[in-house]
Coordinates of C-alpha atoms in Angstrom, one line a residue:
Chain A
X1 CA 129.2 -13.2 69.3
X2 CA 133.0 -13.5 70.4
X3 CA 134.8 -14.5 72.7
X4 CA 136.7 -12.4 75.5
X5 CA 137.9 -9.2 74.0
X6 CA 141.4 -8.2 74.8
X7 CA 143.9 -8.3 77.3
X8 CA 142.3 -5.7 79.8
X9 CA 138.8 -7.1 79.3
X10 CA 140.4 -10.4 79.6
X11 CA 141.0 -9.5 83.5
X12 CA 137.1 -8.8 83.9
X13 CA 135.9 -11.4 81.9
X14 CA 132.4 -11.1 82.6
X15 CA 132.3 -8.2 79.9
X16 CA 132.8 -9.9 76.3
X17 CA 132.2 -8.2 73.0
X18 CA 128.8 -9.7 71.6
X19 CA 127.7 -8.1 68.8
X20 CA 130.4 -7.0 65.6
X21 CA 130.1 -3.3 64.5
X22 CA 128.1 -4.9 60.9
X23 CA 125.4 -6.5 63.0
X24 CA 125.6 -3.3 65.1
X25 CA 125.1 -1.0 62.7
X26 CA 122.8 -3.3 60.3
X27 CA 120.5 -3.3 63.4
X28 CA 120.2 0.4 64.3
X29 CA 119.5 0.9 59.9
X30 CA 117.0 -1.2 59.8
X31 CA 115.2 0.3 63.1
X32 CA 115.2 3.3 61.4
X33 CA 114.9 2.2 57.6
X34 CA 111.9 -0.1 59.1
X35 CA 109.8 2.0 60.9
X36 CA 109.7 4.5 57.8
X37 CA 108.8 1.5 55.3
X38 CA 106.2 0.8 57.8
X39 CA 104.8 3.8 58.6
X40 CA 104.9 5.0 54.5
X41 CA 103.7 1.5 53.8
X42 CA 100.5 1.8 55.3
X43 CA 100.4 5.3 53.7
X44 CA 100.7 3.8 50.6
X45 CA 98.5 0.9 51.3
X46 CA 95.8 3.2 52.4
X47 CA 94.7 4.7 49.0
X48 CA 93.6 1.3 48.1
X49 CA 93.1 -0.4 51.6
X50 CA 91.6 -3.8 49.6
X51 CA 93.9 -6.7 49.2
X52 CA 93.7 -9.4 46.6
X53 CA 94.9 -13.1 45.1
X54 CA 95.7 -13.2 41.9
X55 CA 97.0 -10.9 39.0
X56 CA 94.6 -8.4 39.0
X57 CA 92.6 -7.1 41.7
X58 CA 90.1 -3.4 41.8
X59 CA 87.3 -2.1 43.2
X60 CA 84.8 -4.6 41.5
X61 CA 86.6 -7.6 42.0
X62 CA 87.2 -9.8 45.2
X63 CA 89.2 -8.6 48.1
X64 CA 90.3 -11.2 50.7
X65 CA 90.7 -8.4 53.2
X66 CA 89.0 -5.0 53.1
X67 CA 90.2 -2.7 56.0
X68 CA 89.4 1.1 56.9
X69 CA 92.4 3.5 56.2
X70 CA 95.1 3.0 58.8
X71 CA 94.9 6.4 61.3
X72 CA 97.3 9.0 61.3
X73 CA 99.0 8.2 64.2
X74 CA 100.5 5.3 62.3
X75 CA 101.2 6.7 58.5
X76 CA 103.9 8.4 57.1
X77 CA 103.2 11.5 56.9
X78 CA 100.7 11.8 59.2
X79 CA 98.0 13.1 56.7
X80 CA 97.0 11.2 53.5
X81 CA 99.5 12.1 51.1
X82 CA 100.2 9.6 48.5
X83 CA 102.9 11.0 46.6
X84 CA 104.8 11.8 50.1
X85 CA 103.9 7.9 51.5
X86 CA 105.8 7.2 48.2
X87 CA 108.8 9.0 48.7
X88 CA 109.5 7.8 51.9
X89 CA 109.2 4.0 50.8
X90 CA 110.8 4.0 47.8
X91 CA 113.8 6.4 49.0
X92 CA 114.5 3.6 52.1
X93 CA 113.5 0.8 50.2
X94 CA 116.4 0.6 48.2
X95 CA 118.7 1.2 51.4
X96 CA 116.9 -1.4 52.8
X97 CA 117.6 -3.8 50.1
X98 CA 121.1 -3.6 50.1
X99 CA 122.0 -3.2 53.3
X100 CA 120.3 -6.3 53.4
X101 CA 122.3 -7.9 50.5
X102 CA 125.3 -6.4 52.4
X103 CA 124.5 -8.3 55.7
X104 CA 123.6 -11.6 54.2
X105 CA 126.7 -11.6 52.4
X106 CA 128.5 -10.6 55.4
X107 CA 126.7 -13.4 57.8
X108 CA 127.7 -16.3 55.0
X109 CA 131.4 -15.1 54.5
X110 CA 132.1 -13.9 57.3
X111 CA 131.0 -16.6 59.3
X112 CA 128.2 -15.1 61.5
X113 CA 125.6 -17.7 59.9
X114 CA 127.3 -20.9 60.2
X115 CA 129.1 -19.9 63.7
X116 CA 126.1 -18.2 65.8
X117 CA 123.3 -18.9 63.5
X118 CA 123.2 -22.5 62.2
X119 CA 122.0 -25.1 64.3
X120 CA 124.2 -27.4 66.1
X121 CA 123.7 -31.2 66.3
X122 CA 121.4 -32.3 68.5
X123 CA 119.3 -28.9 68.9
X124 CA 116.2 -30.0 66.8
X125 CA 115.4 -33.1 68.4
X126 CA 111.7 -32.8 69.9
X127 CA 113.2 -32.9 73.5
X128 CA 115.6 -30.3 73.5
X129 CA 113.0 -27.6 71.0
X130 CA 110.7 -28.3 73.8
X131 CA 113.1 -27.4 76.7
X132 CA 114.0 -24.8 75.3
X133 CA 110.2 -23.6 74.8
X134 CA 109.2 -24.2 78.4
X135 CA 112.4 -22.0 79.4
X136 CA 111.5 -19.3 77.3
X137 CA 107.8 -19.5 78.1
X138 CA 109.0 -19.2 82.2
X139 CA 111.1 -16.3 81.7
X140 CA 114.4 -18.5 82.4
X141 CA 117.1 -17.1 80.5
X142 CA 120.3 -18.6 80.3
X143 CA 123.5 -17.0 82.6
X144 CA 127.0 -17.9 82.1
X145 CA 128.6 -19.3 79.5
X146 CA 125.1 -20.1 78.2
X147 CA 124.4 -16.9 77.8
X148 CA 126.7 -16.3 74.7
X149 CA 124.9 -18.4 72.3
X150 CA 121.4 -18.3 71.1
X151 CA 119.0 -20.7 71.7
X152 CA 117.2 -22.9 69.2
X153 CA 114.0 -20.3 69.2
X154 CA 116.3 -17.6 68.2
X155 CA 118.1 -19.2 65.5
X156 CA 115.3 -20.0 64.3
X157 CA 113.8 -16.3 64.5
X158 CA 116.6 -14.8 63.2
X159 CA 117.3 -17.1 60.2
X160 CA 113.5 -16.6 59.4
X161 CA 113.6 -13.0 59.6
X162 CA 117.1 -12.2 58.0
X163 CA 116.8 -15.0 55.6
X164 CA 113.0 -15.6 54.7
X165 CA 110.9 -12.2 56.0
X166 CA 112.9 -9.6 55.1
X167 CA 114.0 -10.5 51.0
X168 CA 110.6 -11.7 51.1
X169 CA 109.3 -8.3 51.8
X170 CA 111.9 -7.4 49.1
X171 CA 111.5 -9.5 46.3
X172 CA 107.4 -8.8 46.6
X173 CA 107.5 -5.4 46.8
X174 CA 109.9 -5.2 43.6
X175 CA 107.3 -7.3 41.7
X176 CA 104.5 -4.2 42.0
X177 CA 106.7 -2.5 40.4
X178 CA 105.4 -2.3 36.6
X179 CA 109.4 -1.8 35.5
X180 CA 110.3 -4.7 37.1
X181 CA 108.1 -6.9 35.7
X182 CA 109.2 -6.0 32.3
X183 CA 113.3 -6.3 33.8
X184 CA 112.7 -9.5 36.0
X185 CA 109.3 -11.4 34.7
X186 CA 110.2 -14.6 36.7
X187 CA 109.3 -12.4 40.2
X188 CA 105.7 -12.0 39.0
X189 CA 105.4 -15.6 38.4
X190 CA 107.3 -16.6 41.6
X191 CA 104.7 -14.7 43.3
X192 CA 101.7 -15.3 41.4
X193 CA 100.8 -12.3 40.5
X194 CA 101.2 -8.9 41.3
X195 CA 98.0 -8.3 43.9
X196 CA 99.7 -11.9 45.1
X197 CA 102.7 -10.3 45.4
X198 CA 100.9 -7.3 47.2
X199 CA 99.3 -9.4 49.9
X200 CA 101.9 -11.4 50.8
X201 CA 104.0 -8.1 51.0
X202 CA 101.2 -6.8 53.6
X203 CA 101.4 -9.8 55.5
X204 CA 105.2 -10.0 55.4
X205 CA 104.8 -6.8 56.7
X206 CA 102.6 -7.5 59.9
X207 CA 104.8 -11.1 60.5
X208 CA 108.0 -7.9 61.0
X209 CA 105.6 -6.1 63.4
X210 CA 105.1 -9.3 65.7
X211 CA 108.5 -9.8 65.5
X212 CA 109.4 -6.4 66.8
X213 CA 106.9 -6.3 69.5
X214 CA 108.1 -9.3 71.1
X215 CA 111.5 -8.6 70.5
X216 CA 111.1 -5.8 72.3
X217 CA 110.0 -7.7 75.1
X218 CA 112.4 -9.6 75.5
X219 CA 114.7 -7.0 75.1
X220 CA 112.5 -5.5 78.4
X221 CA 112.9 -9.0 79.9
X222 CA 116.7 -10.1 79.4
X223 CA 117.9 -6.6 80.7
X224 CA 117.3 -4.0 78.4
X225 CA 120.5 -1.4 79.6
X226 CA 122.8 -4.6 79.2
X227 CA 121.0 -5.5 75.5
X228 CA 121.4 -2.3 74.5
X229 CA 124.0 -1.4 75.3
X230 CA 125.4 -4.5 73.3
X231 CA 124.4 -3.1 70.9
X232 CA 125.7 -0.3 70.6
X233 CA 129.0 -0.6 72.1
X234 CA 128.9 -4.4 71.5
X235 CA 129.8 -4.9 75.2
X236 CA 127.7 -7.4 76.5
X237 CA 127.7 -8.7 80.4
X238 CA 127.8 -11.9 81.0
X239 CA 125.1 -12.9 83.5
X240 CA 126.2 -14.4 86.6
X241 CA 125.2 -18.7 87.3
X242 CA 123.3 -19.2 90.4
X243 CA 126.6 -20.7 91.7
X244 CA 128.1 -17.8 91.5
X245 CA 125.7 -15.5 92.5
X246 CA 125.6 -17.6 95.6
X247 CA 129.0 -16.8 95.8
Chain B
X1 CA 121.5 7.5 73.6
X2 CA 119.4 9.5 71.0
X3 CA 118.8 6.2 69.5
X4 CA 117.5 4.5 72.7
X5 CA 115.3 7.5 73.4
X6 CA 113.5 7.1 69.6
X7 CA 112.6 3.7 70.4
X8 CA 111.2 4.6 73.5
X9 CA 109.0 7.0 71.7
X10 CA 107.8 4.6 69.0
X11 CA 106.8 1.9 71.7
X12 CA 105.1 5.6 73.4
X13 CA 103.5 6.9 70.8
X14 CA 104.5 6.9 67.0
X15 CA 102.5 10.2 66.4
X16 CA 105.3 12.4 67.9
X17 CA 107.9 10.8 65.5
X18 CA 105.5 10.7 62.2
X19 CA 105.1 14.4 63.0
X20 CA 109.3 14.4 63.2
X21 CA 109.3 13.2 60.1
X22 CA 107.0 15.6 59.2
X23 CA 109.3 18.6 59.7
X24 CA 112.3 17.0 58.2
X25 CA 109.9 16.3 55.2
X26 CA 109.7 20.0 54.9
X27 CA 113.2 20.5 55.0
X28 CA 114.3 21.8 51.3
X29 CA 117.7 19.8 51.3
X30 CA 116.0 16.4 53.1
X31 CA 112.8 16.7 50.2
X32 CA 115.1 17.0 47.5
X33 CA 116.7 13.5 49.0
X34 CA 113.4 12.1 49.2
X35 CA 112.6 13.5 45.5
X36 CA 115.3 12.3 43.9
X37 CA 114.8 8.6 44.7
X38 CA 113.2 8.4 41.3
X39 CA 116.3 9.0 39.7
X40 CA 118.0 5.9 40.9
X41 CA 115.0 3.9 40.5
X42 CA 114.8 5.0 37.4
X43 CA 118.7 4.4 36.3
X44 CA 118.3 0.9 38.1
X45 CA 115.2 -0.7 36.3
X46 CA 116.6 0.6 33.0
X47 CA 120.3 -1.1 34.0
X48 CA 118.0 -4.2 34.1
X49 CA 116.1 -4.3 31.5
X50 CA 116.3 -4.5 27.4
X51 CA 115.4 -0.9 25.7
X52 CA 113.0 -3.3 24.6
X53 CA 111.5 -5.0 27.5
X54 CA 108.4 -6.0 27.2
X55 CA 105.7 -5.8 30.0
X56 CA 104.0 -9.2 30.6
X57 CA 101.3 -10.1 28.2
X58 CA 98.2 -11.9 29.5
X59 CA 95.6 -14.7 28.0
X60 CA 92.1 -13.9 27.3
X61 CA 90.7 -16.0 30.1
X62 CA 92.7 -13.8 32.9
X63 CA 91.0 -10.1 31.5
X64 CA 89.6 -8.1 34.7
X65 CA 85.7 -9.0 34.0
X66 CA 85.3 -5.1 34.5
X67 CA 88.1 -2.5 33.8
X68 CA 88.0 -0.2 36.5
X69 CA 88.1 3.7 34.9
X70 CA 89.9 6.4 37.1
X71 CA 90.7 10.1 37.0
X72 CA 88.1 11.9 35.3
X73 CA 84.8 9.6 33.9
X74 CA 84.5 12.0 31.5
X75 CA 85.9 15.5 30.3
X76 CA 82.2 17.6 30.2
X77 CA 83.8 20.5 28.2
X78 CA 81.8 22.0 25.8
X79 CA 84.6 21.4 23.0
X80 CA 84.5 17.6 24.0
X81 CA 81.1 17.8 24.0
X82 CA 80.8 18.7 21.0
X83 CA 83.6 15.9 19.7
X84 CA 81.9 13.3 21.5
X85 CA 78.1 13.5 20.0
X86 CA 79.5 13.6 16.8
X87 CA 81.3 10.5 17.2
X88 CA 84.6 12.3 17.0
X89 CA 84.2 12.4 13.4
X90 CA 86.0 16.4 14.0
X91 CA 88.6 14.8 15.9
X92 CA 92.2 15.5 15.0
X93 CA 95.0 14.2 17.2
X94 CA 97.5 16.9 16.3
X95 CA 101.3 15.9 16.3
X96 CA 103.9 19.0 16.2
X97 CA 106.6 20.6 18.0
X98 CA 110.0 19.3 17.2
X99 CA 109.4 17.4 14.2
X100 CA 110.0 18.4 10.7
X101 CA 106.4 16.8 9.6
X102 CA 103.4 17.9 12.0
X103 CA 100.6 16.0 11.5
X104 CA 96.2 16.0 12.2
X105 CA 94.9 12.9 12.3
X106 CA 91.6 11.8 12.3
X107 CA 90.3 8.3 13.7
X108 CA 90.5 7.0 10.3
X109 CA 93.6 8.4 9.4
X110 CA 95.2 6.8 12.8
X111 CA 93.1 3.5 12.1
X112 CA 95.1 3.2 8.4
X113 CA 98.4 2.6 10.3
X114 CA 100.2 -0.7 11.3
X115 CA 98.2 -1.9 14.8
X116 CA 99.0 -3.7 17.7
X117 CA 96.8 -5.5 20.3
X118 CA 98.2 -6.3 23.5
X119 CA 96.6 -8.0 26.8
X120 CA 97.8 -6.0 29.8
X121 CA 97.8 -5.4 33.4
X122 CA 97.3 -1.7 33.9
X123 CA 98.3 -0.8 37.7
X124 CA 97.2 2.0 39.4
X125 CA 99.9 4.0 41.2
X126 CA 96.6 3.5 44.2
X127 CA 97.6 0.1 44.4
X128 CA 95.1 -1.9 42.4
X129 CA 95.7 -3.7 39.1
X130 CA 93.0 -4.1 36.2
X131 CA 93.7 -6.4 33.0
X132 CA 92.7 -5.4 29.5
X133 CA 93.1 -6.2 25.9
X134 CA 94.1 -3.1 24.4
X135 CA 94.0 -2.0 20.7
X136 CA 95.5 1.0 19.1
X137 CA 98.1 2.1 16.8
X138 CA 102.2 1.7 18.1
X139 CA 103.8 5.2 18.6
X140 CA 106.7 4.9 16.7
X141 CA 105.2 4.8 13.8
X142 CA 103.7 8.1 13.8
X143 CA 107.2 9.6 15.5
X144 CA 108.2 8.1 12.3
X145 CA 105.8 9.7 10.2
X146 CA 106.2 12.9 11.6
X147 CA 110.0 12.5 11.5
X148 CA 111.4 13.4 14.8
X149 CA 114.0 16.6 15.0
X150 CA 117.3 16.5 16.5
X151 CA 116.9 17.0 19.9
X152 CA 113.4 16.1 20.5
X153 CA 114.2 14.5 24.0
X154 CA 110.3 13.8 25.4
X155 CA 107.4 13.6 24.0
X156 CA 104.0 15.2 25.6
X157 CA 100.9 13.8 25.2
X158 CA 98.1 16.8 26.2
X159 CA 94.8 16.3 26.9
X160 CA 90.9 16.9 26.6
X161 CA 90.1 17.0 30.6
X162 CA 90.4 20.3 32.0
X163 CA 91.3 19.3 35.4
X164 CA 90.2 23.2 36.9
X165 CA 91.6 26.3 36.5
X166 CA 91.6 25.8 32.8
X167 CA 94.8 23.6 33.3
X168 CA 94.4 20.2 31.0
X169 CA 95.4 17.1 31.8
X170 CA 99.4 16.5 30.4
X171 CA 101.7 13.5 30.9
X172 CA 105.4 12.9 28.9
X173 CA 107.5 10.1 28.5
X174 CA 111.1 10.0 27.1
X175 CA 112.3 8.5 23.9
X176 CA 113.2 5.4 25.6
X177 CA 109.2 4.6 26.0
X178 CA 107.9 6.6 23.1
X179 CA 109.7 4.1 20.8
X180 CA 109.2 0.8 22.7
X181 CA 107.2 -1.8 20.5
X182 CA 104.2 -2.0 23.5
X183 CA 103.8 1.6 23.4
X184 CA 100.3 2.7 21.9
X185 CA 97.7 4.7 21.1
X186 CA 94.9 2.9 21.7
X187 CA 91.2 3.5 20.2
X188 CA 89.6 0.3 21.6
X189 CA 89.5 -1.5 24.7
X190 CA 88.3 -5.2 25.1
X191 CA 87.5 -5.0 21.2
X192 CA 84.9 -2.0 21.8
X193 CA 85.8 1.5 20.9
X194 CA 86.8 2.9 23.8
X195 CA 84.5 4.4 26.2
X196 CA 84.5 7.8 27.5
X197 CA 85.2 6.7 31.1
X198 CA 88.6 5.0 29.4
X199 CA 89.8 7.9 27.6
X200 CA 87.8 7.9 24.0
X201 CA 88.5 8.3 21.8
X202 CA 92.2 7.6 21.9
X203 CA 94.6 7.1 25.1
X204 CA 98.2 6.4 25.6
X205 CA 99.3 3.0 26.7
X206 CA 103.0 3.0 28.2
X207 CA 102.9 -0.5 29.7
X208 CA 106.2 -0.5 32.3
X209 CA 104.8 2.6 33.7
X210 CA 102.0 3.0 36.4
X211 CA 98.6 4.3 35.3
X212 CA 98.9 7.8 35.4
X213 CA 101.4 8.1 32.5
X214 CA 98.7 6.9 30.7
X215 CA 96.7 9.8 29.2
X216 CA 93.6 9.7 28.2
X217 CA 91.4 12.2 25.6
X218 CA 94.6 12.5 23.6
X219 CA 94.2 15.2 21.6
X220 CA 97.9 16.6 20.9
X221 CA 101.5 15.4 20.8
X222 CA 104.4 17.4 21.0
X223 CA 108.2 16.6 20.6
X224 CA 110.2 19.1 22.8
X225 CA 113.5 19.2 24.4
X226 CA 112.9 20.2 28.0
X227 CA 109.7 19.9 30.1
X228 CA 110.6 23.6 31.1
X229 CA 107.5 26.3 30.6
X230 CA 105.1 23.0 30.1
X231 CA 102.8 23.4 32.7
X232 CA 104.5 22.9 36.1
X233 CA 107.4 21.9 34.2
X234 CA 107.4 18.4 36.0
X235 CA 106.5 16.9 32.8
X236 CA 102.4 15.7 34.0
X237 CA 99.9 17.3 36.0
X238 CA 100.1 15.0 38.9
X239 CA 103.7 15.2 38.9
X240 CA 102.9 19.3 39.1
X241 CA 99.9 19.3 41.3
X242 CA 100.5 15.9 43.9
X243 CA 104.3 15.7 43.5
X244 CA 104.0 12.2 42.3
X245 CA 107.4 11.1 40.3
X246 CA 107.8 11.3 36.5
X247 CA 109.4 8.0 36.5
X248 CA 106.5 5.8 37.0
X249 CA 108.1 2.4 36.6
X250 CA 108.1 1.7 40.2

């Protein structure tokens, strides 16, 4: 998020360039690179739809969670094809991963993290976490000059996704990879495991799907031709206060 | 706006993009993308790791209390048949192609060199994982007997199962795995002889690899330079018949 844009934007400064092209473009990857890891994932997870704790886990041992396949409507492809579900994943995966790398990188250097990101004084205290709840909880979304910074519940969603969820869904599914393990034995250990690793990539998994669904809804709530279209051409418009809609 | 339009359709209804996918799937230049994914995987993992990596090796107390058998229980040809209810006393692995020393070995034979015993976690490429305490005899050393000839670049492992069609099971592995310390031919699984269901009487064990390199019913090795004019010339049946990669690693 910057500030007013250039000179002729200046003299219509409601319109201000919110997102840089990196966060543009990251975004519109990993809708894409996303829905195909998800859609191939529960391919994949479908030829053994049994989930375990531990380092081992098969048919005669313990599942935690024992589901029926996923449909068709949801898999990639759209038929039970293992070796296909496989291609898919592990041709985005590693796209995913770096563009990832690439972003995180970006977001600390480049100052994204600590200027739109990081918490500012005073924004954890109970109180103001609370307001901020209640605001979002009644639909009140912040207009003016308000508008151009995120509030404490997304920083906080955004550092957990880009920072927690998504290498997490990384890191795990690298450690069911039996090559892995031999380059990197620390990640099966991190883990605990590989069938560990394999649940907690599964969950990881589901935690992204909330977090799409409601950020699509609030993409439906804030205005979605203004939010998307800041996202694509970055040009974001400001909302107008109450003052000056009275105005 | 295309990109606002296939957003709409995923909130809509996923089916009419999967089935997108579909198509593009079937798109000779967009497969051969999606193919060769193996490739980098495969120069990545072996950027990362020693020649000699070894996969993780387990303690006693954390063996699977049953090792789950896949692929084919058992083989049911008359010629294994015949193998099996004589113990596999007639047994010969046979080891040829492009060496300057091919070799028939019997149990006994294969039992006289150097072992190894290794606990293991053996994942299926399904998704599940089974640990065993494997017993057998490290590759190398035969390669070694048999004295491998210049430009022996894989090594295929073919098999008892006839998997229909008269087509045997097959899986191959480069040099890189044939020679790496972990790789066996094991005759014995949680110190019993190995059971038909596991692959008696001998199977390969290729530990950084998923489960289907691992052939079982060995009963002939063969040096060769190219996997061309070897059954599909994929270098395994499940690479020919399912598409599944050749670099298993991942």
């Amino acid at each position: 998020m910057d500030g007013p844009l250039s000179d002729r934007e200046q003299a219509t400064p409601r319109l201000v360039l919110r997102h840089k092209w990196p966060t543009r473009l990251w975004h519109w990857l990993n809708a894409l690179l996303l829905y195909v890891l998800f859609t191939s994932g529960l391919g994949i997870f479908n030829a053994h739809p049994r989930l375990y704790w531990g380092q081992y886990g098969a048919n005669f041992d313990h599942p935690w969670l024992e589901l029926e396949r996923f449909g068709r409507w949801i898999t990639l492809p759209a038929h039970y094809n293992l070796a296909m579900s496989r291609h898919w994943h592990l041709t985005a995966a590693p796209i995913f991963a770096f563009a990832l790398l690439f972003y995180m990188l970006w977001s600390l250097l480049g100052r994204h993290l600590a200027r739109d990101l990081a918490f500012r004084r005073g924004e954890l205290a109970p109180g103001h976490v609370w307001q901020d709840i209640r605001d979002h909880a009644r639909l009140r979304f912040p207009t003016g000059e308000a508008a151009l910074h995120y509030n404490v519940l997304q920083k906080a969603s955004y550092i957990g996704v880009i920072f927690l969820a998504l290498p997490l869904i990384v890191l795990t599914g690298l450690t069911m990879s039996p090559g892995m393990n031999a380059a990197w034995p620390w990640l099966v250990e991190l883990f605990g495991g590989r069938q560990s690793a394999r649940s907690i990539h599964f969950i990881t998994a589901f935690a992204l799907l909330a977090f799409f669904l409601v950020h699509i809804l609030m993409v439906l709530l804030a205005g979605p031709g203004n939010e998307i279209r800041s996202m694509i051409s970055g040009r974001y418009r400001i909302p107008e206060t109450h003052a000056e809609k009275g105005r | 706006m295309s990109l606002i339009l296939d957003r709409r359709t995923l909130v809509l209804g996923a089916a009419a993009t999967l089935a997108g996918c579909d198509r593009l799937a079937k798109n000779e230049a967009f497969r051969e993308v999606l193919f060769s994914a193996e490739n980098f995987h495969k120069w990545a993992q072996r950027s990362l790791m020693a020649r000699n990596a070894l996969a993780h090796e387990f303690r006693p107390d954390q063996i699977s209390p049953f090792f789950r058998p896949n692929g084919t229980a058992n083989p049911n040809t008359p010629e294994y048949k015949a193998l099996w209810r004589n113990g596999f006393a007639d047994w010969r692995l046979r080891i040829g192609g492009l060496v300057e020393r091919p070799l028939a070995l019997s149990l006994a034979d294969l039992r006289a060199f150097p072992h190894r015993e290794q606990i293991t976690r053996h994942d299926c490429v399904e998704g599940w994982s089974a640990i065993g305490k494997w017993r057998g005899v490290v590759l190398n050393q035969i390669l070694d007997a048999a004295r491998l000839r210049d430009g022996a670049r894989y090594i295929v492992f073919r098999c008892a199962d006839d998997m229909g069609g008269g087509q045997g099971y097959y899986e191959s592995i480069d040099l890189t795995d044939a020679f790496h310390p972990q790789t066996i031919l094991a005759f014995a699984l949680n110190d019993q002889p190995l059971r038909v269901a596991n692959g008696a009487p001998l199977r390969l064990r290729v530990e950084r690899q998923l489960g289907y390199k691992h052939a079982k019913y060995l009963m002939q090795i063969e040096a060769v330079a190219t996997m061309d004019g070897i059954g599909g010339g994929k270098g395994g049946y499940w690479e020919d018949h399912a598409g599944y990669d050749w670099y298993a690693g991942i």
